[in-house]
Short mmCIF file of C-alpha atoms and ligand atoms in Angstrom, two decimals:
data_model
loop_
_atom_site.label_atom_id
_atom_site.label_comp_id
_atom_site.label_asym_id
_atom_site.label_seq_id
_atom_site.Cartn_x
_atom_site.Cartn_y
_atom_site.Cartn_z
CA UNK A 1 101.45 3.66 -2.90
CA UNK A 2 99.39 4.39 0.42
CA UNK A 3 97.97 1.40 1.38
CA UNK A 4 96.62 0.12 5.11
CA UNK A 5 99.99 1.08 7.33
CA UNK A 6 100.70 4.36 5.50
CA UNK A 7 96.74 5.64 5.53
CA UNK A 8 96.39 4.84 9.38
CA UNK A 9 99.78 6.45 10.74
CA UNK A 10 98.57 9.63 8.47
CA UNK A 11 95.24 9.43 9.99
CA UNK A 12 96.81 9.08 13.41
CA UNK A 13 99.17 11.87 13.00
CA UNK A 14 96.47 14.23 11.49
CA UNK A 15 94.56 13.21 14.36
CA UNK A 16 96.77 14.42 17.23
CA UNK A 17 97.55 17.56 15.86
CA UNK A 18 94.29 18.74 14.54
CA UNK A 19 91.48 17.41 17.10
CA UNK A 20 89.75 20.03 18.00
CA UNK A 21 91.25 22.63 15.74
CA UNK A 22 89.37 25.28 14.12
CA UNK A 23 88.93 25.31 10.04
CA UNK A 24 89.57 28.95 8.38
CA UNK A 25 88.97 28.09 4.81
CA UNK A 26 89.56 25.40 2.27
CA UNK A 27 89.76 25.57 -1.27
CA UNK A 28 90.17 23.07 -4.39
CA UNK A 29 92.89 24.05 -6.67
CA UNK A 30 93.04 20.49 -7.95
CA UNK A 31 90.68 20.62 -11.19
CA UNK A 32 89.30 17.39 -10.88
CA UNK A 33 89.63 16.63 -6.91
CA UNK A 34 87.05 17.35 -5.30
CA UNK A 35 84.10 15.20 -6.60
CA UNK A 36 80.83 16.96 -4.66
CA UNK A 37 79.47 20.53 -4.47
CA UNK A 38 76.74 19.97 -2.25
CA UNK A 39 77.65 20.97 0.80
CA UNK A 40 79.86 23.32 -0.85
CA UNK A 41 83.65 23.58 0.39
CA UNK A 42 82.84 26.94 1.93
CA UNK A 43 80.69 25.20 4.56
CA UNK A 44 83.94 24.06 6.61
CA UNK A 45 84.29 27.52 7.45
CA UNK A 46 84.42 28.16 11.14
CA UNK A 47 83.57 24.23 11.86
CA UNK A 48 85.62 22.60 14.42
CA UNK A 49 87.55 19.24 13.33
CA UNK A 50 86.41 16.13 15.82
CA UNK A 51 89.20 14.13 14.48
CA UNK A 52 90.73 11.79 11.58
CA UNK A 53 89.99 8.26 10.81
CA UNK A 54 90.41 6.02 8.33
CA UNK A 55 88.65 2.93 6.78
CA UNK A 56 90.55 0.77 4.30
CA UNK A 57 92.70 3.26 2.35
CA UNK A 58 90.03 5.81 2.84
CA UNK A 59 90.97 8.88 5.02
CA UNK A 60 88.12 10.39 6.87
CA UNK A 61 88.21 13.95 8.33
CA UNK A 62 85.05 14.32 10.71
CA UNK A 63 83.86 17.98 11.30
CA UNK A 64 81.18 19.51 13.82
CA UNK A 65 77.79 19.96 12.12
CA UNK A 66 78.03 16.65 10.84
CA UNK A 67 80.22 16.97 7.94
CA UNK A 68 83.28 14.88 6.89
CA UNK A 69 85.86 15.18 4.11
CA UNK A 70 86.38 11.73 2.69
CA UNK A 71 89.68 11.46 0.98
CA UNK A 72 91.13 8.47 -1.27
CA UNK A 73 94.94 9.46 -2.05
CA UNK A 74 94.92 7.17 -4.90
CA UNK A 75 98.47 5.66 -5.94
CA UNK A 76 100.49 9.40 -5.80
CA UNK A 77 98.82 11.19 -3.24
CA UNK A 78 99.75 12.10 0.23
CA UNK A 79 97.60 14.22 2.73
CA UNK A 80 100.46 16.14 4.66
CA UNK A 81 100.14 19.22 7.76
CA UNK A 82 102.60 21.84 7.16
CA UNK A 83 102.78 24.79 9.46
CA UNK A 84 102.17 27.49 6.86
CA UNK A 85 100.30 28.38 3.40
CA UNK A 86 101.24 26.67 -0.13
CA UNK A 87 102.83 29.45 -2.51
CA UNK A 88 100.88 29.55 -5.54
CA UNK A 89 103.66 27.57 -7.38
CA UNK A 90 102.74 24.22 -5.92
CA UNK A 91 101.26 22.29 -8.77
CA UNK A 92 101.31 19.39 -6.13
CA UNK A 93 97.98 21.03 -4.38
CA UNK A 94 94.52 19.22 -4.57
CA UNK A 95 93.01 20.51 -1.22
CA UNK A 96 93.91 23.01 1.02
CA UNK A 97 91.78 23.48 4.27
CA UNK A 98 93.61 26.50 6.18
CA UNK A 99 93.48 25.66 10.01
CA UNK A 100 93.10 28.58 12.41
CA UNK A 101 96.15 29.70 14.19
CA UNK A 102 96.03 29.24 18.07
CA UNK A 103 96.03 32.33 20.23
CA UNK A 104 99.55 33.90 20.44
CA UNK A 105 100.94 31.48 18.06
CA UNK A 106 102.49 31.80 14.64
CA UNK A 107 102.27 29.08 13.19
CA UNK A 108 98.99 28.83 9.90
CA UNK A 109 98.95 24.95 9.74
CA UNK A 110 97.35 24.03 6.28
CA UNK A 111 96.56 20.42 5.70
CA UNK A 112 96.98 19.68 2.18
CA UNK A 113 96.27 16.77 -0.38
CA UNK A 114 99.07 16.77 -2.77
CA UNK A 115 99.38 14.63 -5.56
CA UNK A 116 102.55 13.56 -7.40
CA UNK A 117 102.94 12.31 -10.99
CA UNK A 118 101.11 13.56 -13.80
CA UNK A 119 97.98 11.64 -13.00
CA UNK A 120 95.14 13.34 -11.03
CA UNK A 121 93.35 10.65 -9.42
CA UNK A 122 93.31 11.23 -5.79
CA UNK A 123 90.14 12.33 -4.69
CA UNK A 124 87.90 14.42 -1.81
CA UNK A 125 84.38 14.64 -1.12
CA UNK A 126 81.81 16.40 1.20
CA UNK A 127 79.83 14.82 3.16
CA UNK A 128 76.90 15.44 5.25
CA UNK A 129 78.70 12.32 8.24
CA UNK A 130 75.01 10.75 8.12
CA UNK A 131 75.88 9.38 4.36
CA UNK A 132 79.07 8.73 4.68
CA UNK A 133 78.02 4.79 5.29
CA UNK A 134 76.08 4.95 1.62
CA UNK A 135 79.29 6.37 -0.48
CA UNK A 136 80.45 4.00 -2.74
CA UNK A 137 83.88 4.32 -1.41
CA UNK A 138 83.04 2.88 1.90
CA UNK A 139 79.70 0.81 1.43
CA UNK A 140 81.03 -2.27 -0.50
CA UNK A 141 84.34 -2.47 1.56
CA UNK A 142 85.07 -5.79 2.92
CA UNK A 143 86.14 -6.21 7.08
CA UNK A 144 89.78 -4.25 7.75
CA UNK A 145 92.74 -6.65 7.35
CA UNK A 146 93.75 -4.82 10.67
CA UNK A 147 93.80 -5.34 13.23
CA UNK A 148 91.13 -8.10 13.30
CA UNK A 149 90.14 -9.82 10.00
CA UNK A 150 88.00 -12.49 11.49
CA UNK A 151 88.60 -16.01 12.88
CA UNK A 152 90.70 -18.21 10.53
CA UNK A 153 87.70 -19.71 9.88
CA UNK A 154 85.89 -16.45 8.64
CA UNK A 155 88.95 -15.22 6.44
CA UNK A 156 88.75 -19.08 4.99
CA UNK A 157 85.30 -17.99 4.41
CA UNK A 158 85.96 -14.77 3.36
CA UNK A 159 88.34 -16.13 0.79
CA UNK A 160 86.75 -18.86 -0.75
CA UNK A 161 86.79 -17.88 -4.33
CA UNK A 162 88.50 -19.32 -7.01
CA UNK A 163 91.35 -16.48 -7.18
CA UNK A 164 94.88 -16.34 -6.89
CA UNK A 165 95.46 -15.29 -3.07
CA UNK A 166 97.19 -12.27 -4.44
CA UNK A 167 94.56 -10.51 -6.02
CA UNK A 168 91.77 -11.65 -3.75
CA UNK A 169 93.76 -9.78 -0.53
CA UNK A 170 93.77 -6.79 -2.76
CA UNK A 171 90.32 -6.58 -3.57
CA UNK A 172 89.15 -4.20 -1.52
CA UNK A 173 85.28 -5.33 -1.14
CA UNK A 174 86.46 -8.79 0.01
CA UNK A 175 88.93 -7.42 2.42
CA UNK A 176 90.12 -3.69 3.12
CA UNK A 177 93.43 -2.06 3.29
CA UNK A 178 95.96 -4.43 1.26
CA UNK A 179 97.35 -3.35 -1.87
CA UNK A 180 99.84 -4.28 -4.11
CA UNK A 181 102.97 -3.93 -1.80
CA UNK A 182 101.82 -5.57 1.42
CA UNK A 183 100.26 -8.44 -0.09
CA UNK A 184 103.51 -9.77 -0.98
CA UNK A 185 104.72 -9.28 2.48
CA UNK A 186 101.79 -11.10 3.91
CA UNK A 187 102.20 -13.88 1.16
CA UNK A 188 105.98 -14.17 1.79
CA UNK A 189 105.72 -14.04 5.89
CA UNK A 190 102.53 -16.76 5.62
CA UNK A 191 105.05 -19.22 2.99
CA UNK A 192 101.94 -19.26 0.63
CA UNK A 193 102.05 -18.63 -3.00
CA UNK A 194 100.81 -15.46 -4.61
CA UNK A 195 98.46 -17.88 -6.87
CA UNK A 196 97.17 -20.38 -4.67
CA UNK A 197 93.34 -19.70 -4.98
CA UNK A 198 91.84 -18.83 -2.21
CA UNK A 199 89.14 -21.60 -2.32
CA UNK A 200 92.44 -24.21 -1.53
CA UNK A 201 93.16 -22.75 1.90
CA UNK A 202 92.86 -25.28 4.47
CA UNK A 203 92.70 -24.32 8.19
CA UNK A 204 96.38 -23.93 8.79
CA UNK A 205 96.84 -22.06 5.62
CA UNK A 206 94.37 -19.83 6.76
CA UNK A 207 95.62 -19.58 10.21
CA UNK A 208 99.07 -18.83 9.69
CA UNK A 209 97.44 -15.93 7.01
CA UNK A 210 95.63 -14.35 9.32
CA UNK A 211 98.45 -14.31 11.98
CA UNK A 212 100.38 -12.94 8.56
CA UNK A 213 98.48 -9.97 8.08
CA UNK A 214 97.71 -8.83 11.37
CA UNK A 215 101.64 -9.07 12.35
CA UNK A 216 102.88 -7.98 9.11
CA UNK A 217 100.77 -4.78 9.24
CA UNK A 218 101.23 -4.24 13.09
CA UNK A 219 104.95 -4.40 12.23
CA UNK A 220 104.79 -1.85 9.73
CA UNK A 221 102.43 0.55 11.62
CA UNK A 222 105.15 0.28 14.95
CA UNK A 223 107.78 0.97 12.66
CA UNK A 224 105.78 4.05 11.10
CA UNK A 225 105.16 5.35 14.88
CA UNK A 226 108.82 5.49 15.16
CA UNK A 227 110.24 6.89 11.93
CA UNK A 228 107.32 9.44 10.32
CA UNK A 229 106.57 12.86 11.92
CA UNK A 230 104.65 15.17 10.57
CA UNK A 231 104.40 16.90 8.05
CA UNK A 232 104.43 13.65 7.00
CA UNK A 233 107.18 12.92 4.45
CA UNK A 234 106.22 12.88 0.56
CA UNK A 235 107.95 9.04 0.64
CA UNK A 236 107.26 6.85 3.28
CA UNK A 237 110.05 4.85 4.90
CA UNK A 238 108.41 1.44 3.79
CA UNK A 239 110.04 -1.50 5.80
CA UNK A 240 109.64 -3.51 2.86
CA UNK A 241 111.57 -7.11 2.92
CA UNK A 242 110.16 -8.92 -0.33
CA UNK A 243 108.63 -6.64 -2.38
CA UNK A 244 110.66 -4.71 -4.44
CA UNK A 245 113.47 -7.15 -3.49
CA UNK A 246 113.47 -9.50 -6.59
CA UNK A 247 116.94 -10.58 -7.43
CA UNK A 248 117.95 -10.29 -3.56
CA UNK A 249 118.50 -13.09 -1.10
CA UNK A 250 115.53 -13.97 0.97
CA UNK A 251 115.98 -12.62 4.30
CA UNK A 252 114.70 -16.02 6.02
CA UNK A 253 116.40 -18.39 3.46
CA UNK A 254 118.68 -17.35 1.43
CA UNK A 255 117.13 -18.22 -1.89
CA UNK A 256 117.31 -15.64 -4.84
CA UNK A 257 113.73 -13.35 -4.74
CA UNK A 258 111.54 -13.48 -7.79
CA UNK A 259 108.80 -11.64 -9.29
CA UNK A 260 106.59 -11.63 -11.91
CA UNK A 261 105.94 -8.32 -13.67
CA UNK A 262 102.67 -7.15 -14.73
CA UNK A 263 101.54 -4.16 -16.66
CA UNK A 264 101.13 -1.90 -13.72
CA UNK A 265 101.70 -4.41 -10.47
CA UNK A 266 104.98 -6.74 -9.92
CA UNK A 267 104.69 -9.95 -7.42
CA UNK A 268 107.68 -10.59 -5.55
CA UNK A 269 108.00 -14.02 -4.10
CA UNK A 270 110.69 -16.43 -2.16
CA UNK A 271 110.64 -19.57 -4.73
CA UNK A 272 111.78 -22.12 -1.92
CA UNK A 273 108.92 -20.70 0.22
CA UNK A 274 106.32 -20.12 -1.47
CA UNK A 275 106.14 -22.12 -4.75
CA UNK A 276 107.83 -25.12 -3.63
CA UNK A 277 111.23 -24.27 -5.89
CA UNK A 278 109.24 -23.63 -8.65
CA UNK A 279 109.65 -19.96 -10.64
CA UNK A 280 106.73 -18.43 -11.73
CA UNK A 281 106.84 -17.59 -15.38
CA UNK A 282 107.78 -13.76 -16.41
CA UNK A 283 104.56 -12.01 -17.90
CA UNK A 284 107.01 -8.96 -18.86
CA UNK A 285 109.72 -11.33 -20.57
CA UNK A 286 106.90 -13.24 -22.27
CA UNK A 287 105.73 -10.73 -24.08
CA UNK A 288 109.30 -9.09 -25.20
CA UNK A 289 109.97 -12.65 -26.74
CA UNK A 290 106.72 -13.06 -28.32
ZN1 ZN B 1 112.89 -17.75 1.52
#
């Protein structure tokens, strides 16, 4: 589940080790991957790559001539740099871009977008860099959670809404990079509940939020730096404390972790914390004893 930390230490991995390198082809064996055809794939041919970025959970691979790939890995997909070709076999493929070996050396790096799961939803496009700004995918995104989301004052403004906290720091227009695995970090490390609504935050809320997210991603990304390497592992190490925790004791206070499970998201929270002792009601036990 690539979310802020795992999309920037790809970026900044990519980035090192293909600045400046030479593309020698790409292709799209993914059926449904690559969403443009105008510029057509072929175009990268030849083209020089000026480096790799990312904004929100959007990868961006800038190439001379103005292009740029713009890549969304979706909730199974990784973009990885392995020092020689796919075999035809890999069913994992969505993009290929074949990267020009260096003079006297062996080595055929390919950068790939693989996918895993029986879902194809990561996706690519081609971009002429000048309309990159206008894509959906990057024109309604709120300001990056990291690594400065504002004042507490703007993120109080930011989050005024009548919303639980947990799904307004995963909407993506009203702030970018946090998804459904961080946010309960951020939530935990801050001591607010998952559904306070974000219109309640008063300025120490706020303020201890912010300080939240910027140290619980910084964290995350410093512990990346250390323990990923390229070609970037198909499962990230995720230094994960709360989420995915429930049933464990909290690492600051003891208390048991809980979690409420939803059809595709689970929110994992310290009771004492958080709710003030109280335990948020099951949605997936709910339903079993309807
Ligand atoms: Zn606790």
């Amino acid at each position: 589940m690539p979310e802020l930390p795992e999309v920037e230490i790809t970026a900044r991995l990519l980035d090192r080790a293909l600045r400046c390198r030479r593309i020698d082809s790409a292709l799209a064996p993914g059926i449904n991957a690559l969403k443009t055809y105008d510029p057509p794939l072929s175009a990268l041919e030849g083209r020089t790559i000026e480096g790799v970025g990312r904004r929100g959970k959007n990868l961006i691979v800038d190439v001379d001539g103005d292009l740029a790939l713009l890549i969304h890995l979706m909730s199974a997909g990784r973009l990885q740099l392995f020092d020689k070709p796919a075999g035809p076999r890999d069913r994992t493929s969505r993009l290929l871009v074949r990267i020009e070996p260096l003079p006297g050396e062996e080595e055929r790096p390919e950068l790939r977008l693989r996918e895993f799961g029986s879902k194809q939803a990561a996706w690519v496009k081609l971009l002429p860099g000048g309309e990159l700004d206008q894509d959906e995918a990057l024109a309604k995104l709120g300001p990056e959670a990291w690594p400065d989301p504002g004042t507490p004052e703007e993120l109080r403004e930011l989050l005024d809404a009548p919303r639980p906290l947990h799904s307004l720091l995963r909407d993506q227009r009203t702030i970018a990079g946090i998804g459904r695995s961080w946010v309960d970090e951020i939530l935990w490390e801050a001591r607010l509940s998952p559904y306070k609504r974000g219109a309640d935050l008063d300025a120490d809320e706020a303020a201890a939020l912010r300080e939240a997210i910027v140290a619980t991603l910084a964290r995350a990304l410093a512990h990346y730096e250390q323990a990923v390497s390229l070609p970037i592992p198909d499962k990230l190490p995720m230094p994960l404390e709360v989420h995915r925790h429930e049933g464990e004791p909290c690492p600051r206070c003891g208390e048991t972790l809980r979690a409420v499970h939803f059809e595709d998201y689970v929110v994992a929270y310290c009771p004492r914390e958080q709710t003030e002792g109280r335990v948020l009601k099951d949605r997936r036990l709910s339903r079993l004893l309807k």
